[in-house]
Amino acid sequence: MAITPSTCCYCGVGCGVLIHSDGARVTGVEGDPAHPANHGRLCSKGLALADSCASQSGRALHPELRLTRDAARRRVDWDSALDTVAERLADVIRRHGPDAVAVYASGQLLTEDYYLFNKLTKGLIGSNNIDTNSRLCMSSAVSGYKLALGADGPPTCYQDLDLADCVLLAGSNMAYAHPVLFRRLEAAKAARPDRKWIVVDPRRTDTAALADLHLQIQPGSDVALFNGMLHHLIWEGLIDESYIAAHTEGFDALKRLLRDYAPRQAAGLCGIAEADLTAAAEWFGRSPASLSLYCMGLNQSSHGTAKNLALINLHLAAGQIGRPGAGPFSLTGQPNAMGGREVGGMATMLAAHRDIANPQHRAEVAAHWGVPPERLSDRPGLPAIALFDALKAGRVKAVWIVCTNPAHSLPDLEQARQALAQAEFVIVQDAYADTDTAACADALLPAASWGEKEGTVTNSERRISRVRAAVPPPGEARADGWIAAEVGRRLERLLYPDAPSLFQDCEPAAVFAEHAALTAGRDLDLSGLSHARLERDGPQQWPFPAGAAAGQARRYQDGRFATANGRALFHSTPYRPPADAVNAHYPFRLLTGRLRDQWHGMSRSGRVARLFSHAPEPTLDMHPADAARRGLQAGELVKVESRRGGLVLPLALCEDLPGGCVFAAMHWSGQHLDSGGVNQACSPAVDPQSFQPELKHAAVRVERA
Ligand code: SF4
């Protein structure tokens, strides 16, 4: 028997685990008491990891290919699959140029895998068309940090949960989405019950049920709330004038905008009592240390960047940043969305937080990779929604989908499915062969899953942890990085036969070293880290420059930000309603979210029977008064339908929802549900700065099915 330390593969808390195995099978998983993220705690999903490893149902075991769309895929050997993928990509590039190819990857890839895919797309193919499902998850938080503080990444750490005197949770059902951190928050509250909890959420979630103050705002009205709170802070003299003068810019312009957000007006826009808004502002402004924790409720919005900026405005104005227990803290949805951004694995950025539009940045990356600087495109790539639009329109001909299930997770699913049907060539690289997207694959490349491959991930507090292989992958499945490198080597022989290989040493430790060297001198400098250092000293936070003894728990403690002049920037953030307007035909607001025991499209968690005990089937939740008005009964089937499409679900009555809103979980899809997932109804409207779609709000009607 062996015990292998690793990191949970689900959410961005990044809990350490100990994998028990007999060399062939995972026999058990327990929390790692030595890991600083969780100190041995695991949630229901983490505790079921061994069961999900034991279930090999649905695994992709062999490469498969089909040569024409009307043929069935057939099993092939790896050489045939890799040669064909490389030849088809090279053919598209020769006929239509590099931007006719796209990679759509995942915040669940390991950092080393991500690095190789980014290098392959930007350094070999010469296109920035690599985006990931992190676009659906954290991109508004990224835009907010960059615009306000000058660089991506939270300034805070998990210890701040213990130290904050006031905690503002906005758009986060942390009790379900980040359970181990929520337990830590509960323990801090139990130790000091005078600490204030404010929860901002249209639903009375399990998180909201424990709040001192629950602001049950109208969906999408967060900006009005934060603007109203800041108006009150200014009026009551609760801002930190000396911090604003010394460390920020743009406050006067923001003050002019805030004249329109007096607490009564702002509370009216939010649909809450003025006294509740001012109480929240008082607690936030008067507490020695105020921390905000936020997630998809802010990010998955057609004005998600403004929501993030309005919240950061509050912190900057009150001087609630750069101190223990204070600051804006985005909770990462996926286990490695942060690591993906570190390596630049998205369509709108380059490695190590560099910018595509900056010629110096392109030259630095090109030099590191040993390719001509003109190889790196100065054209931004296509973010997720635009990528699939381009696929449908025929501007992108071939797509390589890695470790994600866009035929379930994109909004307006019918468009996504049409895009995949329209493509010339669809490559799906996944551990599972029975996902909605795998059904669309021309080439299916079987990938190793959690517990079967080596690398690192970065959690919500910028902490890098090792992920380790405890058992070999089943069948002929291979690590994602191995597949990327093998295709890369074949493709470069076709495109640049005389050039040195970009994929010489692709072992995870060597790839991490190459990535770390590229961060030297940048805001996220982690050039002092290596696999060997992580083995010796355990998980570490960045920045961690070469020569450092330890990583940095908090950023901006000296009041110097990552902007060109070191000052943080206030942004004027007018309130705008959600894109999809309710009217007489579509009178309900559909809210979507996660359940406690399931993960994303359930390709892993859906194979563990006991994870269905909390919620055995999907439902459409509706307030009893709304149901009574329509003569609907609990348990009967209803059709929920937006301007784009709909699905049939059993109705559940729920007093925790406000009238006029319905709720459905995101997890079920065509694999588990005859009528397809809730994203069929969701809106593809995107935030203009982050390009993140508004998955949290759609106008719908509900009728008896
Ligand atoms: Fe895994 Fe997140 Fe649960 Fe921790 S809180 S065990 S990282 S799912």
XYZ file of C-alpha atoms and ligand atoms in Angstrom:
713
model
C 0.000 0.000 0.000
C 1.206 3.523 -0.785
C 0.155 6.982 0.362
C 0.532 9.779 -2.206
C 0.025 13.433 -1.195
C -1.921 15.388 -3.811
C -4.568 18.116 -4.249
C -8.338 17.729 -4.696
C -9.430 18.077 -8.312
C -12.671 19.944 -7.707
C -12.938 23.528 -6.503
C -10.504 26.411 -6.085
C -10.077 25.909 -2.344
C -7.322 23.482 -3.343
C -7.523 21.058 -0.418
C -4.592 18.746 0.178
C -5.386 15.034 0.140
C -3.612 11.771 0.830
C -4.345 9.137 -1.810
C -4.163 5.547 -0.584
C -3.474 3.053 -3.341
C -2.294 -0.474 -3.946
C -0.311 0.590 -7.019
C -3.131 -0.267 -9.416
C -6.232 1.143 -7.724
C -7.051 4.096 -5.503
C -8.302 2.484 -2.293
C -9.008 5.584 -0.219
C -8.657 9.386 -0.013
C -8.391 11.435 3.180
C -7.625 15.056 3.954
C -3.959 15.987 4.330
C -3.465 17.457 7.830
C -0.226 19.102 6.672
C -1.781 21.071 3.802
C -2.239 24.757 4.695
C -5.429 25.137 2.604
C -7.549 22.661 4.554
C -5.545 21.244 7.507
C -7.046 17.821 6.854
C -10.652 18.853 6.210
C -12.522 17.708 3.102
C -16.078 18.321 1.904
C -18.484 15.666 0.640
C -17.023 15.797 -2.880
C -13.443 15.436 -1.673
C -14.422 12.605 0.646
C -15.952 10.742 -2.317
C -12.833 10.993 -4.507
C -11.896 7.363 -3.961
C -15.358 6.259 -5.082
C -15.139 8.394 -8.210
C -11.723 6.858 -8.979
C -13.112 3.357 -8.428
C -15.833 3.920 -10.992
C -14.223 3.529 -14.382
C -17.560 3.675 -16.194
C -17.546 5.975 -19.164
C -13.756 6.299 -19.279
C -12.152 6.929 -22.653
C -9.720 4.026 -22.998
C -8.461 4.137 -26.589
C -7.938 6.776 -29.277
C -10.781 6.848 -31.792
C -11.146 8.476 -35.199
C -13.764 8.931 -37.854
C -12.796 10.033 -41.331
C -16.202 11.367 -42.360
C -19.051 12.872 -40.382
C -21.510 10.098 -41.260
C -19.100 7.341 -40.184
C -18.840 5.927 -36.693
C -15.599 6.530 -34.833
C -13.356 3.488 -34.725
C -10.505 2.529 -32.443
C -7.009 3.392 -33.715
C -3.533 3.284 -32.227
C -1.921 6.389 -30.746
C 0.428 7.001 -33.699
C -2.463 7.000 -36.168
C -4.512 9.330 -33.959
C -1.661 11.771 -33.320
C -0.521 11.793 -36.964
C -4.062 12.416 -38.168
C -4.689 15.230 -35.682
C -1.425 16.953 -36.638
C -2.061 16.508 -40.381
C -5.626 17.829 -40.165
C -4.511 20.872 -38.140
C -1.636 21.570 -40.545
C -4.001 21.258 -43.502
C -6.436 23.801 -42.027
C -3.582 26.182 -41.184
C -2.171 25.954 -44.720
C -5.572 26.504 -46.351
C -7.047 29.119 -44.034
C -4.284 30.510 -41.815
C -3.482 29.982 -38.125
C -6.627 31.683 -36.805
C -8.778 28.979 -38.433
C -7.663 26.657 -35.620
C -8.712 27.012 -31.974
C -8.091 25.265 -28.677
C -10.792 25.304 -26.015
C -9.369 24.041 -22.734
C -10.190 23.959 -19.038
C -9.502 25.387 -15.599
C -9.116 21.768 -14.535
C -5.952 21.234 -16.548
C -2.738 21.185 -14.561
C -0.445 24.200 -14.967
C 2.138 22.200 -16.927
C -0.528 20.926 -19.362
C -1.876 24.439 -19.739
C 1.627 25.771 -20.471
C 2.149 23.267 -23.271
C -1.199 23.985 -24.927
C -0.549 27.726 -24.723
C 2.931 27.295 -26.233
C 1.568 25.057 -28.969
C -1.188 27.524 -29.931
C 0.671 30.825 -29.605
C 4.266 29.769 -30.219
C 3.835 27.061 -32.847
C 0.524 27.671 -34.630
C 0.898 31.455 -34.278
C -2.663 32.198 -33.128
C -4.091 33.481 -29.854
C -7.147 31.290 -30.342
C -6.806 29.411 -27.086
C -9.556 30.045 -24.594
C -10.882 27.959 -21.750
C -13.914 27.366 -19.588
C -12.269 29.809 -17.153
C -13.857 32.431 -19.423
C -17.196 31.245 -17.999
C -15.853 31.357 -14.460
C -13.324 33.998 -13.413
C -12.675 36.407 -16.295
C -14.686 39.276 -14.778
C -12.647 38.980 -11.580
C -9.489 39.131 -13.726
C -10.700 42.287 -15.504
C -11.627 43.871 -12.188
C -8.237 43.216 -10.607
C -6.313 44.360 -13.679
C -8.286 47.562 -14.185
C -8.316 48.583 -10.505
C -5.104 47.165 -9.036
C -2.960 46.779 -12.164
C -2.603 42.991 -12.143
C -4.631 39.815 -11.953
C -4.854 37.855 -8.703
C -6.337 38.456 -5.266
C -4.388 40.532 -2.739
C -5.604 38.351 0.143
C -5.034 34.921 1.712
C -7.046 32.314 3.630
C -5.760 33.564 6.986
C -7.781 36.726 6.316
C -10.951 34.675 6.859
C -9.837 34.192 10.461
C -8.878 37.842 10.941
C -11.697 39.813 9.299
C -14.083 41.691 11.587
C -16.668 42.128 8.834
C -17.189 39.639 5.993
C -19.202 40.654 2.945
C -20.143 37.603 0.842
C -21.496 38.667 -2.539
C -22.780 36.342 -5.234
C -21.332 33.300 -3.500
C -23.065 30.327 -1.949
C -19.823 29.477 -0.231
C -21.437 26.782 1.938
C -21.929 24.741 -1.264
C -19.269 26.005 -3.661
C -16.271 26.328 -1.302
C -17.349 24.221 1.685
C -14.031 23.774 3.468
C -13.356 27.515 3.470
C -16.907 28.080 4.674
C -16.245 25.785 7.643
C -13.195 27.949 8.421
C -15.372 31.058 8.326
C -17.907 29.387 10.627
C -15.152 28.468 13.085
C -13.904 32.070 13.115
C -17.441 33.301 13.784
C -17.884 30.789 16.604
C -14.665 31.985 18.186
C -15.736 35.629 17.918
C -19.505 35.941 17.516
C -19.293 39.746 17.315
C -17.830 39.458 13.805
C -20.352 40.630 11.215
C -21.475 38.567 8.232
C -23.296 40.227 5.368
C -24.546 38.016 2.527
C -25.691 39.519 -0.764
C -27.775 37.026 -2.724
C -31.242 36.993 -4.312
C -31.712 33.522 -2.812
C -31.743 32.591 0.857
C -28.993 30.014 0.472
C -27.409 27.942 3.244
C -24.718 30.640 3.288
C -27.285 33.433 3.646
C -29.133 31.559 6.389
C -26.155 32.088 8.713
C -25.702 35.792 7.956
C -26.192 38.618 10.432
C -27.643 40.558 7.519
C -28.966 39.022 4.302
C -29.403 41.545 1.504
C -31.847 39.744 -0.796
C -31.273 42.045 -3.753
C -32.931 41.930 -7.139
C -30.825 39.750 -9.470
C -28.023 41.729 -11.071
C -28.358 44.866 -8.914
C -25.016 44.442 -7.085
C -23.458 47.568 -8.623
C -26.310 49.730 -7.327
C -25.811 48.195 -3.876
C -22.051 48.797 -3.767
C -22.462 52.332 -5.154
C -25.110 53.071 -2.516
C -22.896 51.708 0.254
C -19.993 53.886 -0.898
C -22.272 56.933 -1.106
C -23.155 56.314 2.545
C -19.509 55.893 3.543
C -18.651 59.234 1.940
C -21.647 60.976 3.526
C -20.805 59.624 6.986
C -17.101 60.394 6.741
C -16.183 56.687 6.805
C -13.751 56.781 3.913
C -9.982 56.831 4.399
C -9.035 60.176 2.847
C -5.314 59.791 3.478
C -5.230 56.317 1.862
C -7.158 57.643 -1.142
C -4.761 60.598 -1.513
C -1.605 58.529 -1.116
C -2.413 55.410 -3.101
C -5.229 55.931 -5.615
C -6.501 57.895 -8.614
C -9.942 58.671 -10.001
C -11.921 59.193 -6.804
C -13.345 62.608 -7.748
C -14.942 61.244 -10.935
C -16.418 58.348 -8.985
C -17.826 60.743 -6.378
C -19.675 62.619 -9.104
C -21.294 59.383 -10.292
C -22.213 58.378 -6.744
C -24.454 61.447 -6.333
C -27.052 59.363 -8.192
C -26.779 56.511 -5.683
C -28.079 57.916 -2.431
C -28.993 54.979 -0.166
C -32.731 55.393 -0.732
C -32.327 55.349 -4.530
C -29.811 52.502 -4.476
C -31.929 50.445 -2.084
C -34.896 50.994 -4.398
C -32.951 49.643 -7.377
C -31.930 46.623 -5.286
C -35.407 46.037 -3.842
C -34.177 46.112 -0.228
C -34.774 48.359 2.775
C -32.655 51.505 2.911
C -31.831 50.731 6.549
C -30.331 47.381 5.527
C -28.125 49.021 2.916
C -26.851 51.604 5.365
C -26.320 48.955 8.066
C -24.135 46.984 5.657
C -22.177 50.133 4.806
C -21.720 50.993 8.490
C -20.415 47.516 9.332
C -18.100 47.509 6.323
C -16.797 51.039 6.952
C -16.456 50.959 10.746
C -14.918 47.482 11.150
C -11.164 47.412 11.700
C -10.817 44.836 8.906
C -13.430 44.154 6.207
C -13.094 41.284 3.781
C -15.290 40.600 0.760
C -15.633 37.113 -0.681
C -17.244 36.761 -4.080
C -17.768 34.315 -6.862
C -19.996 33.594 -9.862
C -22.862 35.847 -8.757
C -20.618 38.791 -9.602
C -18.609 37.259 -12.421
C -21.239 35.526 -14.589
C -22.885 38.734 -15.661
C -23.096 40.992 -18.697
C -21.634 43.683 -16.410
C -19.475 41.416 -14.252
C -16.412 43.666 -14.536
C -18.410 46.629 -13.218
C -19.634 44.517 -10.289
C -16.043 43.611 -9.417
C -14.860 47.206 -9.827
C -17.683 48.643 -7.697
C -16.760 46.247 -4.903
C -13.053 47.082 -5.177
C -14.013 50.801 -5.098
C -15.478 50.171 -1.622
C -12.264 48.570 -0.405
C -10.005 51.284 -1.809
C -12.161 54.127 -0.477
C -12.312 52.636 3.012
C -8.618 51.674 2.996
C -9.762 48.071 3.469
C -6.997 46.428 1.444
C -3.375 45.404 1.949
C -3.916 44.696 5.661
C -4.538 41.460 7.592
C -8.222 40.532 7.371
C -9.040 43.128 4.711
C -9.409 43.155 0.942
C -11.379 41.912 -2.054
C -11.063 38.139 -2.380
C -12.460 36.363 -5.444
C -13.021 32.666 -4.774
C -11.793 30.692 -7.767
C -14.399 28.327 -9.113
C -12.178 25.669 -10.647
C -9.089 23.995 -9.200
C -6.622 25.657 -11.564
C -8.193 28.682 -13.230
C -5.423 30.699 -11.560
C -2.630 28.484 -12.893
C -4.073 28.773 -16.386
C -3.914 32.548 -16.178
C -0.326 32.374 -14.891
C 0.790 30.637 -18.070
C -1.332 32.946 -20.235
C -3.567 30.137 -21.422
C -6.412 32.353 -22.606
C -7.224 34.241 -25.794
C -6.735 37.700 -24.324
C -3.404 37.365 -22.520
C 0.186 36.174 -22.812
C 2.277 34.189 -20.357
C 3.018 35.589 -16.891
C 0.328 38.296 -17.041
C 1.786 39.822 -20.199
C -0.338 41.601 -22.795
C -0.856 40.532 -26.408
C -0.935 44.163 -27.598
C 2.481 44.949 -26.086
C 5.297 44.267 -28.647
C 7.904 44.069 -25.868
C 5.832 41.408 -24.100
C 5.432 39.400 -27.308
C 9.174 39.639 -27.941
C 9.972 38.415 -24.402
C 7.755 35.360 -24.773
C 9.029 34.610 -28.288
C 12.651 34.826 -27.090
C 11.899 32.467 -24.190
C 10.418 29.944 -26.593
C 13.107 30.467 -29.251
C 10.675 31.426 -32.024
C 10.777 34.517 -34.279
C 8.921 37.416 -32.615
C 6.564 37.743 -35.584
C 5.321 34.192 -34.857
C 3.374 35.552 -31.886
C 0.200 37.127 -33.229
C -0.729 40.660 -32.211
C -4.403 39.854 -32.854
C -6.355 38.957 -29.696
C -7.773 35.467 -29.883
C -11.428 34.571 -29.701
C -12.933 34.341 -26.200
C -15.233 31.369 -25.585
C -18.568 32.658 -26.901
C -16.981 34.364 -29.925
C -14.903 31.222 -30.577
C -17.989 29.038 -30.902
C -19.759 31.756 -32.932
C -16.782 31.731 -35.329
C -16.913 27.943 -35.499
C -20.580 28.084 -36.424
C -19.920 30.793 -39.005
C -17.080 28.790 -40.568
C -14.297 31.247 -39.717
C -12.761 28.682 -37.363
C -12.531 25.295 -39.056
C -10.950 23.025 -36.463
C -11.292 23.002 -32.676
C -9.396 20.991 -30.071
C -11.467 20.679 -26.886
C -9.511 19.604 -23.836
C -10.873 18.485 -20.468
C -14.185 20.311 -20.711
C -17.714 19.790 -21.959
C -18.894 22.902 -23.835
C -21.933 21.086 -25.262
C -23.186 21.242 -21.674
C -21.501 24.266 -20.117
C -21.824 27.057 -22.701
C -24.934 29.238 -22.629
C -27.480 28.990 -25.463
C -26.555 25.340 -26.012
C -28.273 24.964 -29.344
C -25.785 27.455 -30.836
C -22.868 25.514 -29.342
C -24.147 22.258 -30.764
C -24.626 23.796 -34.194
C -21.070 25.157 -34.020
C -19.667 21.696 -33.313
C -21.755 20.228 -36.129
C -20.503 22.918 -38.522
C -16.780 22.447 -37.781
C -14.545 20.658 -40.269
C -12.697 18.802 -37.528
C -13.454 18.416 -33.815
C -10.833 16.938 -31.498
C -12.023 16.027 -28.003
C -9.406 15.130 -25.402
C -11.076 13.904 -22.245
C -10.943 11.259 -19.559
C -14.581 10.397 -20.279
C -16.042 9.188 -23.565
C -19.708 9.689 -22.697
C -19.931 13.472 -22.342
C -22.229 15.580 -24.523
C -19.166 17.005 -26.311
C -17.431 13.659 -26.859
C -20.431 12.659 -28.953
C -19.415 15.395 -31.428
C -15.744 14.328 -31.739
C -14.064 13.354 -34.994
C -10.985 12.444 -32.967
C -11.306 11.267 -29.377
C -8.045 11.308 -27.415
C -8.270 9.439 -24.081
C -6.762 11.458 -21.236
C -5.452 10.482 -17.831
C -7.595 11.729 -14.972
C -6.995 12.867 -11.401
C -4.728 10.553 -9.453
C -3.102 9.410 -12.692
C -0.877 12.357 -13.692
C 1.734 14.785 -12.354
C 1.818 18.562 -12.150
C 0.711 21.553 -10.109
C -2.358 23.698 -9.485
C -2.790 27.174 -7.976
C -5.679 27.736 -5.556
C -7.711 30.840 -4.676
C -5.018 32.289 -2.386
C -2.262 32.009 -5.056
C -0.885 28.836 -3.455
C 0.788 26.329 -5.754
C 0.415 22.671 -4.770
C 1.612 19.459 -6.328
C -0.809 17.059 -7.958
C 0.620 13.555 -8.105
C -0.008 10.266 -9.847
C -0.901 7.429 -7.494
C -2.004 4.890 -10.097
C -1.499 4.417 -13.845
C -4.230 5.620 -16.210
C -6.581 2.924 -17.521
C -6.379 1.454 -21.006
C -4.311 3.606 -23.339
C -5.180 6.930 -21.693
C -2.261 9.372 -21.503
C -1.509 12.562 -19.559
C -2.821 15.738 -21.194
C 0.672 17.225 -21.411
C 2.011 14.113 -23.149
C -0.738 14.362 -25.770
C -0.103 18.095 -26.327
C 3.631 17.523 -26.753
C 3.185 14.555 -29.123
C 0.808 16.506 -31.375
C 3.100 19.544 -31.091
C 6.156 17.589 -32.259
C 4.288 16.187 -35.248
C 2.780 19.564 -36.150
C 6.111 21.404 -36.023
C 7.637 18.788 -38.341
C 4.867 19.607 -40.823
C 4.936 23.412 -40.413
C 8.597 24.196 -39.601
C 10.633 21.053 -40.394
C 14.009 22.804 -40.048
C 13.352 24.631 -36.775
C 14.419 23.295 -33.365
C 11.623 21.610 -31.456
C 9.540 23.591 -28.973
C 8.753 20.344 -27.176
C 12.137 18.875 -26.306
C 11.700 18.123 -22.603
C 8.033 17.990 -21.664
C 8.308 16.182 -18.352
C 6.169 18.120 -15.824
C 9.137 19.302 -13.719
C 10.927 20.661 -16.803
C 7.789 22.385 -18.064
C 7.253 23.989 -14.638
C 10.858 25.242 -14.664
C 10.341 26.785 -18.122
C 7.114 28.444 -16.930
C 8.663 29.717 -13.686
C 11.604 31.291 -15.549
C 9.154 33.193 -17.778
C 7.588 34.843 -14.707
C 10.872 36.376 -13.456
C 10.423 40.092 -12.805
C 6.672 40.003 -13.316
C 4.018 40.718 -10.645
C 3.484 36.980 -10.163
C 7.214 36.174 -10.110
C 7.480 32.538 -9.033
C 10.961 31.978 -10.367
C 12.064 30.786 -6.900
C 9.801 27.737 -7.180
C 10.370 24.354 -8.748
C 8.918 20.892 -8.371
C 11.921 20.073 -6.172
C 11.239 23.073 -3.920
C 7.559 22.146 -3.647
C 8.578 18.574 -2.765
C 10.895 19.867 -0.069
C 8.894 22.766 1.412
C 5.293 21.930 0.495
C 2.692 24.219 -1.150
C 3.775 27.843 -1.627
C 2.144 31.170 -2.507
C 3.304 33.521 -5.222
C 4.979 35.949 -5.602
C 7.999 33.798 -4.796
C 10.986 35.275 -6.664
C 14.341 33.552 -6.948
C 16.236 33.856 -3.675
C 13.094 34.325 -1.567
C 12.764 32.289 1.608
C 8.966 32.223 1.406
C 6.034 33.360 -0.716
C 3.996 36.466 -0.040
C 0.694 35.940 1.781
C -0.718 39.422 1.045
C -0.067 41.827 -1.789
C -0.019 45.641 -1.833
C 0.744 45.937 1.880
C 2.946 48.972 1.188
C 0.110 50.680 -0.715
C 1.999 50.334 -3.993
C -0.088 48.657 -6.673
C 0.853 46.926 -9.926
C -0.143 49.879 -12.141
C 2.466 51.913 -14.056
C 2.578 54.658 -11.382
C 1.846 52.380 -8.431
C -1.591 53.885 -7.729
C -4.814 51.894 -7.695
C -7.579 53.221 -9.929
C -11.165 53.968 -8.963
C -13.605 53.283 -11.792
C -16.979 54.923 -12.256
C -19.468 52.092 -12.386
C -23.049 52.994 -13.347
C -25.648 50.328 -12.604
C -27.054 48.486 -15.622
C -29.722 45.792 -15.498
C -29.129 42.253 -16.812
C -29.168 41.887 -20.592
C -32.176 39.595 -20.831
C -35.186 41.723 -19.884
C -38.293 40.198 -18.322
C -41.625 41.081 -19.917
C -45.164 39.714 -20.147
C -44.004 36.794 -22.329
C -40.950 35.932 -20.219
C -41.942 37.094 -16.724
C -39.565 35.056 -14.537
C -35.867 35.523 -13.825
C -34.031 32.214 -14.110
C -31.083 31.951 -11.707
C -28.603 29.094 -11.987
C -26.042 27.667 -9.585
C -24.357 24.686 -8.033
C -25.524 22.073 -5.560
C -23.483 20.976 -2.562
C -22.454 17.517 -3.707
C -22.100 17.808 -7.489
C -19.434 19.293 -9.702
C -19.933 20.996 -13.072
C -21.393 18.561 -15.637
C -21.067 15.581 -13.256
C -18.678 13.653 -15.520
C -16.846 12.642 -12.292
C -19.172 13.352 -9.343
C -22.172 11.903 -11.203
C -20.638 8.422 -10.994
C -20.863 8.268 -7.192
C -24.296 7.155 -5.971
C -24.032 8.680 -2.519
C -23.425 12.148 -3.972
C -27.051 12.066 -5.179
C -28.488 11.725 -1.661
C -28.480 15.510 -1.162
C -30.310 16.223 -4.433
C -31.365 13.077 -6.319
C -32.790 14.806 -9.388
C -32.849 18.200 -11.045
C -35.731 20.521 -10.225
C -37.011 23.927 -11.111
C -37.414 25.790 -7.823
C -40.210 28.361 -7.543
C -41.723 30.349 -4.684
C -45.000 28.745 -3.493
C -46.971 31.970 -4.080
C -45.846 32.106 -7.732
C -46.747 28.438 -8.174
C -50.162 28.932 -6.567
C -50.942 31.861 -8.869
C -50.264 29.599 -11.851
C -52.031 26.586 -10.408
C -48.814 24.572 -10.396
C -48.147 21.792 -7.899
C -44.901 20.524 -6.445
C -43.579 17.538 -8.397
C -45.417 18.141 -11.649
C -43.395 18.606 -14.806
C -43.016 22.161 -16.051
C -41.396 23.596 -19.136
C -39.022 26.480 -18.446
C -38.293 28.358 -21.640
C -36.287 31.458 -22.570
C -36.005 33.321 -25.871
C -33.381 30.707 -26.874
C -34.675 27.371 -25.710
C -35.864 25.440 -22.736
C -36.158 22.200 -20.862
C -38.640 20.191 -18.832
C -38.079 19.756 -15.094
C -40.093 18.673 -12.055
C -41.272 21.670 -10.029
C -40.093 22.140 -6.440
C -41.541 24.776 -4.131
C -38.963 26.915 -2.365
C -39.598 29.761 0.060
C -35.934 30.774 -0.112
C -36.435 32.340 -3.535
C -37.933 35.789 -3.990
C -41.160 36.017 -5.967
C -40.588 36.328 -9.704
C -37.399 34.220 -9.649
C -36.898 30.524 -10.406
C -33.743 28.490 -9.863
C -32.207 25.440 -11.543
C -28.879 23.725 -10.862
C -26.277 23.689 -13.632
C -25.200 20.054 -13.260
C -27.647 17.924 -15.218
C -27.422 17.699 -18.986
C -28.284 15.492 -21.918
C -26.222 12.689 -20.400
C -28.576 12.533 -17.399
C -31.599 14.442 -18.652
C -33.621 13.745 -21.775
C -34.351 17.370 -22.506
C -30.823 18.783 -22.120
C -29.375 21.083 -19.469
C -30.480 24.412 -18.084
C -27.869 26.212 -20.179
C -30.191 25.713 -23.144
C -32.119 28.638 -21.709
C -29.126 30.748 -20.593
C -28.091 33.973 -22.232
C -24.945 34.308 -24.361
C -24.741 38.060 -23.615
C -21.200 38.843 -22.493
C -19.512 41.490 -20.392
C -17.824 43.943 -22.804
C -14.506 43.891 -20.920
C -14.165 40.326 -19.668
C -16.255 38.592 -22.383
C -17.781 36.444 -19.628
C -21.353 35.351 -20.390
C -24.361 36.064 -18.192
C -25.005 32.516 -17.013
C -26.689 33.743 -13.830
C -29.716 35.461 -15.353
C -32.208 34.731 -18.111
C -35.795 35.860 -18.637
C -38.031 32.782 -18.886
C -41.620 31.623 -18.828
C -42.792 28.563 -16.915
C -45.743 26.454 -18.030
C -47.165 23.054 -17.237
C -45.384 20.568 -19.524
Fe -12.225 19.531 -2.919
Fe -13.171 22.052 -2.818
Fe -14.230 20.165 -1.273
Fe -11.777 21.047 -0.785
S -13.675 22.243 -0.627
S -12.453 18.915 -0.774
S -11.013 21.431 -2.898
S -14.278 20.238 -3.517
